[in-house]
């Protein structure tokens, strides 16, 4: 297999923000020419496929400024500094939905937009939920819902569910019934 | 259902790049307080689930600077200005893989990172491929591969396939066998 590596020649930090930072890198392409790459660094995130005893998927409705609309997603959030993904998944699940869980299993991890960002989402599954305490961040407003797979599939049809991780979650449940 | 809209109070453009631009927006939160949102605008993208007569998935190996590694993905690319997603899908498929197709069907569209970006990926399926001409962009270096679903599942295990749209594609093929 060919070596397709693009070595960094120089880089410039454009922005260092609360969640993300943006760099522009000059790179040596495999053919020796010079190219430019925009790279957005993200601390990484977790998402949780959480099912109730009634086999319903726990989801949250929230406004997404980047989309200028409210959509329905599985609970998710970014990793805090030094936090392990497993701990982050348990924390985000309780903060966003008010559910705690004893047993939780990693089922996947994927980059969401490898073309320009290193954001990775670690995905966990649990169906052993207990009632805890919802406690969202001060700038986070979410409504919790519990939906069947059929309802989730209808919400994909209507576009209420329209994000990669939640569509992944629904397909995961279809492929791993019972 | 509650109105969770966050109205923009002011916005600042941090960066306007070749592919993406970055804005920081001050918003009015649902409780009346003021919050800050980082929003990365992207022109949108297409991805293609392309299967050969032998029922193999066409994928490309490419170096992703944001990840500093080479990964295997389904063919994809960003929309050009004014371009329809369907035309973009046919164009990207031929440019990246050298395959043309007569019939191609939209199977999904999803936001990859609604937490900070409006990047949407329109996903198409085709299994009617003909040989065309590979012609990548001057700064794009890809190796084309054709893999079975079992090989794809193994590459998910090993992490060679580790991006959301390609994992979506493999799940889609598992759910829509034959």
Short mmCIF file of C-alpha atoms in Angstrom, two decimals:
data_model
loop_
_atom_site.label_atom_id
_atom_site.label_comp_id
_atom_site.label_asym_id
_atom_site.label_seq_id
_atom_site.Cartn_x
_atom_site.Cartn_y
_atom_site.Cartn_z
CA UNK A 1 0.00 0.00 0.00
CA UNK A 2 1.20 3.50 -0.88
CA UNK A 3 2.28 5.90 1.85
CA UNK A 4 -0.25 8.72 1.61
CA UNK A 5 1.03 10.71 4.61
CA UNK A 6 0.94 14.50 4.40
CA UNK A 7 3.72 15.98 6.57
CA UNK A 8 3.12 19.35 8.23
CA UNK A 9 5.41 22.13 6.96
CA UNK A 10 3.90 24.93 9.04
CA UNK A 11 0.74 25.63 10.97
CA UNK A 12 -1.22 28.65 12.11
CA UNK A 13 -3.73 28.74 14.97
CA UNK A 14 -6.79 30.65 13.80
CA UNK A 15 -8.97 30.25 16.90
CA UNK A 16 -8.83 28.73 20.35
CA UNK A 17 -12.33 28.42 21.76
CA UNK A 18 -14.32 26.95 24.60
CA UNK A 19 -14.87 23.63 22.83
CA UNK A 20 -12.95 23.69 19.58
CA UNK A 21 -9.82 25.14 18.05
CA UNK A 22 -9.05 25.74 14.41
CA UNK A 23 -5.68 25.44 12.70
CA UNK A 24 -4.61 25.88 9.10
CA UNK A 25 -1.72 23.64 8.12
CA UNK A 26 0.57 23.76 5.13
CA UNK A 27 1.45 20.19 4.16
CA UNK A 28 3.74 18.28 1.81
CA UNK A 29 1.45 16.16 -0.41
CA UNK A 30 2.44 12.62 -1.52
CA UNK A 31 3.53 13.97 -4.94
CA UNK A 32 5.87 16.51 -3.30
CA UNK A 33 3.65 19.53 -3.94
CA UNK A 34 2.37 21.79 -1.16
CA UNK A 35 -1.24 21.78 0.01
CA UNK A 36 -3.37 23.49 2.66
CA UNK A 37 -5.52 21.70 5.25
CA UNK A 38 -8.05 23.22 7.66
CA UNK A 39 -8.15 21.21 10.88
CA UNK A 40 -10.64 21.65 13.68
CA UNK A 41 -9.58 20.06 16.95
CA UNK A 42 -12.26 18.76 19.32
CA UNK A 43 -11.78 17.09 22.74
CA UNK A 44 -13.92 14.06 21.75
CA UNK A 45 -17.42 13.11 22.76
CA UNK A 46 -19.58 10.30 24.06
CA UNK A 47 -23.08 9.18 23.06
CA UNK A 48 -25.33 6.70 24.82
CA UNK A 49 -27.83 4.20 23.38
CA UNK A 50 -30.01 3.81 26.48
CA UNK A 51 -33.05 1.51 26.45
CA UNK A 52 -35.74 1.32 29.12
CA UNK A 53 -37.29 -1.91 30.50
CA UNK A 54 -40.15 -1.30 28.03
CA UNK A 55 -37.52 -1.43 25.24
CA UNK A 56 -37.83 2.26 24.46
CA UNK A 57 -34.89 4.41 23.37
CA UNK A 58 -34.14 7.43 25.58
CA UNK A 59 -33.64 10.56 23.45
CA UNK A 60 -33.39 14.30 24.02
CA UNK A 61 -34.93 17.18 22.09
CA UNK A 62 -32.64 20.19 21.92
CA UNK A 63 -32.04 23.32 19.90
CA UNK A 64 -28.88 23.20 17.79
CA UNK A 65 -27.60 26.65 16.94
CA UNK A 66 -25.47 25.37 14.05
CA UNK A 67 -28.67 24.07 12.39
CA UNK A 68 -31.01 26.83 13.68
CA UNK A 69 -33.52 24.14 14.61
CA UNK A 70 -34.57 21.72 17.32
CA UNK A 71 -33.79 18.04 16.69
CA UNK A 72 -34.04 14.74 18.54
CA UNK A 73 -30.81 12.92 19.41
CA UNK A 74 -29.47 10.23 21.69
CA UNK A 75 -27.87 11.72 24.83
CA UNK A 76 -24.33 12.91 24.13
CA UNK A 77 -21.73 15.36 25.28
CA UNK A 78 -18.10 16.21 25.10
CA UNK A 79 -15.34 14.75 27.22
CA UNK A 80 -14.15 16.92 30.06
CA UNK A 81 -10.41 17.40 30.51
CA UNK A 82 -8.77 14.14 31.60
CA UNK A 83 -12.11 12.32 31.74
CA UNK A 84 -12.38 8.68 30.62
CA UNK A 85 -15.07 8.08 27.97
CA UNK A 86 -16.85 5.51 30.19
CA UNK A 87 -17.14 7.98 33.08
CA UNK A 88 -18.21 10.69 30.65
CA UNK A 89 -20.96 8.45 29.24
CA UNK A 90 -22.40 7.74 32.71
CA UNK A 91 -22.19 11.42 33.65
CA UNK A 92 -23.80 12.72 30.46
CA UNK A 93 -26.57 10.13 30.63
CA UNK A 94 -27.54 11.18 34.15
CA UNK A 95 -27.10 14.92 33.57
CA UNK A 96 -29.16 14.99 30.38
CA UNK A 97 -31.83 12.37 31.08
CA UNK A 98 -31.90 11.79 34.85
CA UNK A 99 -31.08 8.09 34.36
CA UNK A 100 -28.20 6.31 36.00
CA UNK A 101 -26.94 2.89 34.97
CA UNK A 102 -24.90 0.16 36.60
CA UNK A 103 -23.84 -1.74 33.50
CA UNK A 104 -22.84 0.10 30.33
CA UNK A 105 -20.93 -1.36 27.36
CA UNK A 106 -18.89 0.29 24.63
CA UNK A 107 -20.32 -0.60 21.22
CA UNK A 108 -18.47 1.71 18.82
CA UNK A 109 -16.30 4.75 18.29
CA UNK A 110 -16.22 6.81 15.12
CA UNK A 111 -14.93 10.04 13.68
CA UNK A 112 -17.82 12.23 12.61
CA UNK A 113 -16.07 14.41 10.00
CA UNK A 114 -12.58 13.11 9.17
CA UNK A 115 -12.36 15.59 6.28
CA UNK A 116 -11.73 18.51 8.63
CA UNK A 117 -12.06 17.48 12.30
CA UNK A 118 -10.67 14.94 14.75
CA UNK A 119 -13.96 14.78 16.68
CA UNK A 120 -14.47 11.20 17.81
CA UNK A 121 -17.66 9.89 19.39
CA UNK A 122 -17.39 6.93 21.78
CA UNK A 123 -20.74 5.12 21.79
CA UNK A 124 -22.09 3.12 24.75
CA UNK A 125 -25.12 0.88 25.22
CA UNK A 126 -27.11 0.26 28.38
CA UNK A 127 -30.48 -1.27 29.13
CA UNK A 128 -30.12 -1.27 32.92
CA UNK A 129 -31.45 2.14 33.87
CA UNK A 130 -32.38 3.51 37.30
CA UNK A 131 -33.85 6.88 38.19
CA UNK A 132 -31.20 9.48 39.11
CA UNK A 133 -31.26 13.28 38.92
CA UNK A 134 -31.34 15.34 35.73
CA UNK A 135 -28.92 18.27 35.98
CA UNK A 136 -28.06 19.93 32.71
CA UNK A 137 -25.33 22.55 32.24
CA UNK A 138 -26.42 26.16 32.77
CA UNK A 139 -26.54 26.79 29.00
CA UNK A 140 -28.13 23.44 28.06
CA UNK A 141 -31.91 23.00 27.65
CA UNK A 142 -33.18 19.54 26.76
CA UNK A 143 -36.52 17.69 26.83
CA UNK A 144 -36.28 13.95 27.48
CA UNK A 145 -38.43 11.50 25.48
CA UNK A 146 -38.70 7.72 25.31
CA UNK A 147 -39.53 6.26 21.91
CA UNK A 148 -40.00 2.83 20.33
CA UNK A 149 -37.86 1.74 17.37
CA UNK A 150 -40.89 2.21 15.10
CA UNK A 151 -41.30 5.78 16.38
CA UNK A 152 -37.59 6.38 15.85
CA UNK A 153 -37.85 5.12 12.26
CA UNK A 154 -40.79 7.48 11.65
CA UNK A 155 -38.79 10.37 13.10
CA UNK A 156 -35.96 9.55 10.68
CA UNK A 157 -38.55 9.71 7.86
CA UNK A 158 -39.83 13.11 9.02
CA UNK A 159 -36.33 14.49 9.66
CA UNK A 160 -36.79 15.03 13.42
CA UNK A 161 -33.99 12.51 13.82
CA UNK A 162 -31.32 13.65 11.36
CA UNK A 163 -27.92 13.23 12.95
CA UNK A 164 -25.34 10.54 12.29
CA UNK A 165 -24.96 9.15 15.83
CA UNK A 166 -28.73 8.78 16.38
CA UNK A 167 -29.26 7.10 13.01
CA UNK A 168 -26.35 4.80 13.91
CA UNK A 169 -28.11 4.02 17.22
CA UNK A 170 -31.40 3.14 15.53
CA UNK A 171 -29.67 0.86 13.01
CA UNK A 172 -27.70 -0.73 15.87
CA UNK A 173 -30.98 -1.56 17.64
CA UNK A 174 -32.48 -2.94 14.41
CA UNK A 175 -29.42 -5.18 13.95
CA UNK A 176 -29.33 -6.31 17.60
CA UNK A 177 -33.00 -7.00 18.40
CA UNK A 178 -33.77 -8.90 21.57
CA UNK B 1 -43.43 21.01 23.42
CA UNK B 2 -41.28 23.83 24.82
CA UNK B 3 -39.76 26.39 22.49
CA UNK B 4 -36.01 25.87 22.91
CA UNK B 5 -34.92 28.39 20.25
CA UNK B 6 -31.76 30.42 20.89
CA UNK B 7 -32.00 33.79 19.13
CA UNK B 8 -28.78 35.39 17.85
CA UNK B 9 -27.88 38.66 19.61
CA UNK B 10 -24.60 39.23 17.78
CA UNK B 11 -22.10 37.27 15.74
CA UNK B 12 -18.46 37.49 14.85
CA UNK B 13 -16.75 35.85 11.87
CA UNK B 14 -13.52 34.26 13.05
CA UNK B 15 -12.40 32.63 9.82
CA UNK B 16 -13.51 32.32 6.20
CA UNK B 17 -11.69 29.44 4.55
CA UNK B 18 -11.58 27.34 1.41
CA UNK B 19 -14.10 24.82 2.73
CA UNK B 20 -15.35 26.03 6.09
CA UNK B 21 -16.04 29.22 7.98
CA UNK B 22 -16.22 29.73 11.71
CA UNK B 23 -18.49 32.13 13.58
CA UNK B 24 -18.97 32.80 17.28
CA UNK B 25 -22.53 33.78 18.15
CA UNK B 26 -23.91 35.38 21.28
CA UNK B 27 -27.40 33.98 21.87
CA UNK B 28 -30.40 34.49 24.13
CA UNK B 29 -31.00 31.17 25.91
CA UNK B 30 -34.53 29.86 26.64
CA UNK B 31 -34.24 31.09 30.27
CA UNK B 32 -33.39 34.63 29.11
CA UNK B 33 -29.69 34.41 29.95
CA UNK B 34 -26.95 34.96 27.41
CA UNK B 35 -24.83 32.14 25.99
CA UNK B 36 -22.04 31.69 23.44
CA UNK B 37 -22.14 29.24 20.51
CA UNK B 38 -19.31 28.32 18.15
CA UNK B 39 -20.68 27.51 14.70
CA UNK B 40 -18.72 26.05 11.84
CA UNK B 41 -20.42 26.43 8.46
CA UNK B 42 -19.82 23.82 5.79
CA UNK B 43 -21.23 23.69 2.23
CA UNK B 44 -22.58 20.14 2.70
CA UNK B 45 -21.30 16.86 1.35
CA UNK B 46 -22.29 13.67 -0.42
CA UNK B 47 -21.29 10.05 0.20
CA UNK B 48 -21.93 7.03 -1.98
CA UNK B 49 -22.66 3.42 -1.02
CA UNK B 50 -21.53 1.78 -4.28
CA UNK B 51 -21.69 -2.01 -4.73
CA UNK B 52 -20.16 -4.00 -7.56
CA UNK B 53 -21.83 -6.90 -9.43
CA UNK B 54 -19.87 -9.21 -7.09
CA UNK B 55 -21.65 -7.48 -4.17
CA UNK B 56 -18.50 -5.76 -2.96
CA UNK B 57 -18.47 -2.27 -1.44
CA UNK B 58 -16.27 0.28 -3.20
CA UNK B 59 -14.14 2.19 -0.68
CA UNK B 60 -11.17 4.55 -0.77
CA UNK B 61 -8.07 4.66 1.40
CA UNK B 62 -6.90 8.19 2.08
CA UNK B 63 -4.79 10.19 4.52
CA UNK B 64 -6.83 12.45 6.77
CA UNK B 65 -4.78 15.32 8.11
CA UNK B 66 -7.24 16.00 10.96
CA UNK B 67 -6.59 12.46 12.25
CA UNK B 68 -2.91 12.24 11.17
CA UNK B 69 -3.62 8.79 9.75
CA UNK B 70 -4.84 6.90 6.69
CA UNK B 71 -8.35 5.41 6.93
CA UNK B 72 -10.80 3.59 4.67
CA UNK B 73 -14.06 5.35 3.79
CA UNK B 74 -16.88 5.21 1.29
CA UNK B 75 -16.36 7.74 -1.54
CA UNK B 76 -17.45 11.23 -0.48
CA UNK B 77 -16.85 14.87 -1.13
CA UNK B 78 -18.20 18.31 -0.61
CA UNK B 79 -20.84 20.03 -2.72
CA UNK B 80 -19.55 22.57 -5.18
CA UNK B 81 -21.24 25.94 -5.35
CA UNK B 82 -24.77 25.61 -6.74
CA UNK B 83 -24.35 21.88 -7.31
CA UNK B 84 -27.27 19.49 -6.67
CA UNK B 85 -26.42 16.61 -4.28
CA UNK B 86 -27.38 13.99 -6.91
CA UNK B 87 -24.98 15.49 -9.49
CA UNK B 88 -22.31 15.82 -6.83
CA UNK B 89 -22.69 12.13 -5.87
CA UNK B 90 -22.23 10.98 -9.49
CA UNK B 91 -19.27 13.33 -9.96
CA UNK B 92 -17.49 12.33 -6.73
CA UNK B 93 -18.03 8.63 -7.40
CA UNK B 94 -16.39 8.86 -10.82
CA UNK B 95 -13.59 11.24 -9.76
CA UNK B 96 -12.58 9.19 -6.72
CA UNK B 97 -13.19 5.62 -7.91
CA UNK B 98 -13.36 5.70 -11.70
CA UNK B 99 -16.89 4.24 -11.64
CA UNK B 100 -19.90 5.83 -13.30
CA UNK B 101 -23.49 4.82 -12.61
CA UNK B 102 -26.77 5.18 -14.43
CA UNK B 103 -29.13 4.62 -11.51
CA UNK B 104 -28.40 6.08 -8.09
CA UNK B 105 -30.88 6.45 -5.22
CA UNK B 106 -30.86 8.73 -2.18
CA UNK B 107 -31.01 6.64 0.99
CA UNK B 108 -30.32 9.13 3.78
CA UNK B 109 -29.09 12.56 4.82
CA UNK B 110 -27.66 13.38 8.21
CA UNK B 111 -25.82 16.07 10.13
CA UNK B 112 -22.45 14.77 11.26
CA UNK B 113 -21.81 17.10 14.23
CA UNK B 114 -24.92 19.13 15.12
CA UNK B 115 -23.21 20.36 18.29
CA UNK B 116 -21.02 22.78 16.37
CA UNK B 117 -21.44 22.40 12.60
CA UNK B 118 -24.15 22.42 9.94
CA UNK B 119 -22.29 19.87 7.81
CA UNK B 120 -24.88 17.59 6.22
CA UNK B 121 -24.04 14.43 4.27
CA UNK B 122 -26.45 13.29 1.56
CA UNK B 123 -26.04 9.54 1.12
CA UNK B 124 -26.72 7.69 -2.14
CA UNK B 125 -26.81 4.00 -3.09
CA UNK B 126 -25.98 2.41 -6.41
CA UNK B 127 -25.28 -1.12 -7.57
CA UNK B 128 -25.23 -0.36 -11.29
CA UNK B 129 -21.61 0.57 -11.91
CA UNK B 130 -19.73 0.99 -15.19
CA UNK B 131 -16.07 1.77 -15.76
CA UNK B 132 -15.38 5.51 -16.18
CA UNK B 133 -12.24 7.55 -15.52
CA UNK B 134 -10.71 8.24 -12.12
CA UNK B 135 -9.66 11.88 -11.86
CA UNK B 136 -8.99 13.13 -8.35
CA UNK B 137 -8.42 16.76 -7.38
CA UNK B 138 -4.80 17.94 -7.54
CA UNK B 139 -4.47 17.74 -3.73
CA UNK B 140 -6.37 14.45 -3.32
CA UNK B 141 -4.62 11.06 -3.20
CA UNK B 142 -6.80 7.97 -2.82
CA UNK B 143 -6.43 4.22 -3.33
CA UNK B 144 -9.59 2.40 -4.43
CA UNK B 145 -10.52 -0.96 -2.86
CA UNK B 146 -13.47 -3.32 -3.20
CA UNK B 147 -14.41 -5.24 -0.05
CA UNK B 148 -17.07 -7.73 1.06
CA UNK B 149 -19.37 -6.94 3.98
CA UNK B 150 -17.41 -9.43 6.10
CA UNK B 151 -14.18 -7.64 5.24
CA UNK B 152 -15.83 -4.32 6.08
CA UNK B 153 -16.95 -5.68 9.47
CA UNK B 154 -13.39 -6.85 10.17
CA UNK B 155 -12.05 -3.41 9.20
CA UNK B 156 -14.48 -1.85 11.69
CA UNK B 157 -13.06 -4.23 14.34
CA UNK B 158 -9.47 -3.24 13.53
CA UNK B 159 -10.29 0.48 13.28
CA UNK B 160 -9.32 0.85 9.60
CA UNK B 161 -12.96 1.80 9.07
CA UNK B 162 -13.71 4.32 11.81
CA UNK B 163 -15.88 7.10 10.40
CA UNK B 164 -19.58 7.63 10.89
CA UNK B 165 -20.71 7.59 7.24
CA UNK B 166 -18.85 4.37 6.40
CA UNK B 167 -20.13 2.58 9.52
CA UNK B 168 -23.61 3.81 8.53
CA UNK B 169 -23.05 2.32 5.05
CA UNK B 170 -22.05 -1.08 6.44
CA UNK B 171 -25.09 -1.14 8.77
CA UNK B 172 -27.28 -0.15 5.80
CA UNK B 173 -25.97 -3.08 3.74
CA UNK B 174 -26.47 -5.48 6.68
CA UNK B 175 -30.09 -4.29 7.04
CA UNK B 176 -30.81 -4.42 3.30
CA UNK B 177 -29.23 -7.71 2.22
CA UNK B 178 -30.07 -9.00 -1.24
#
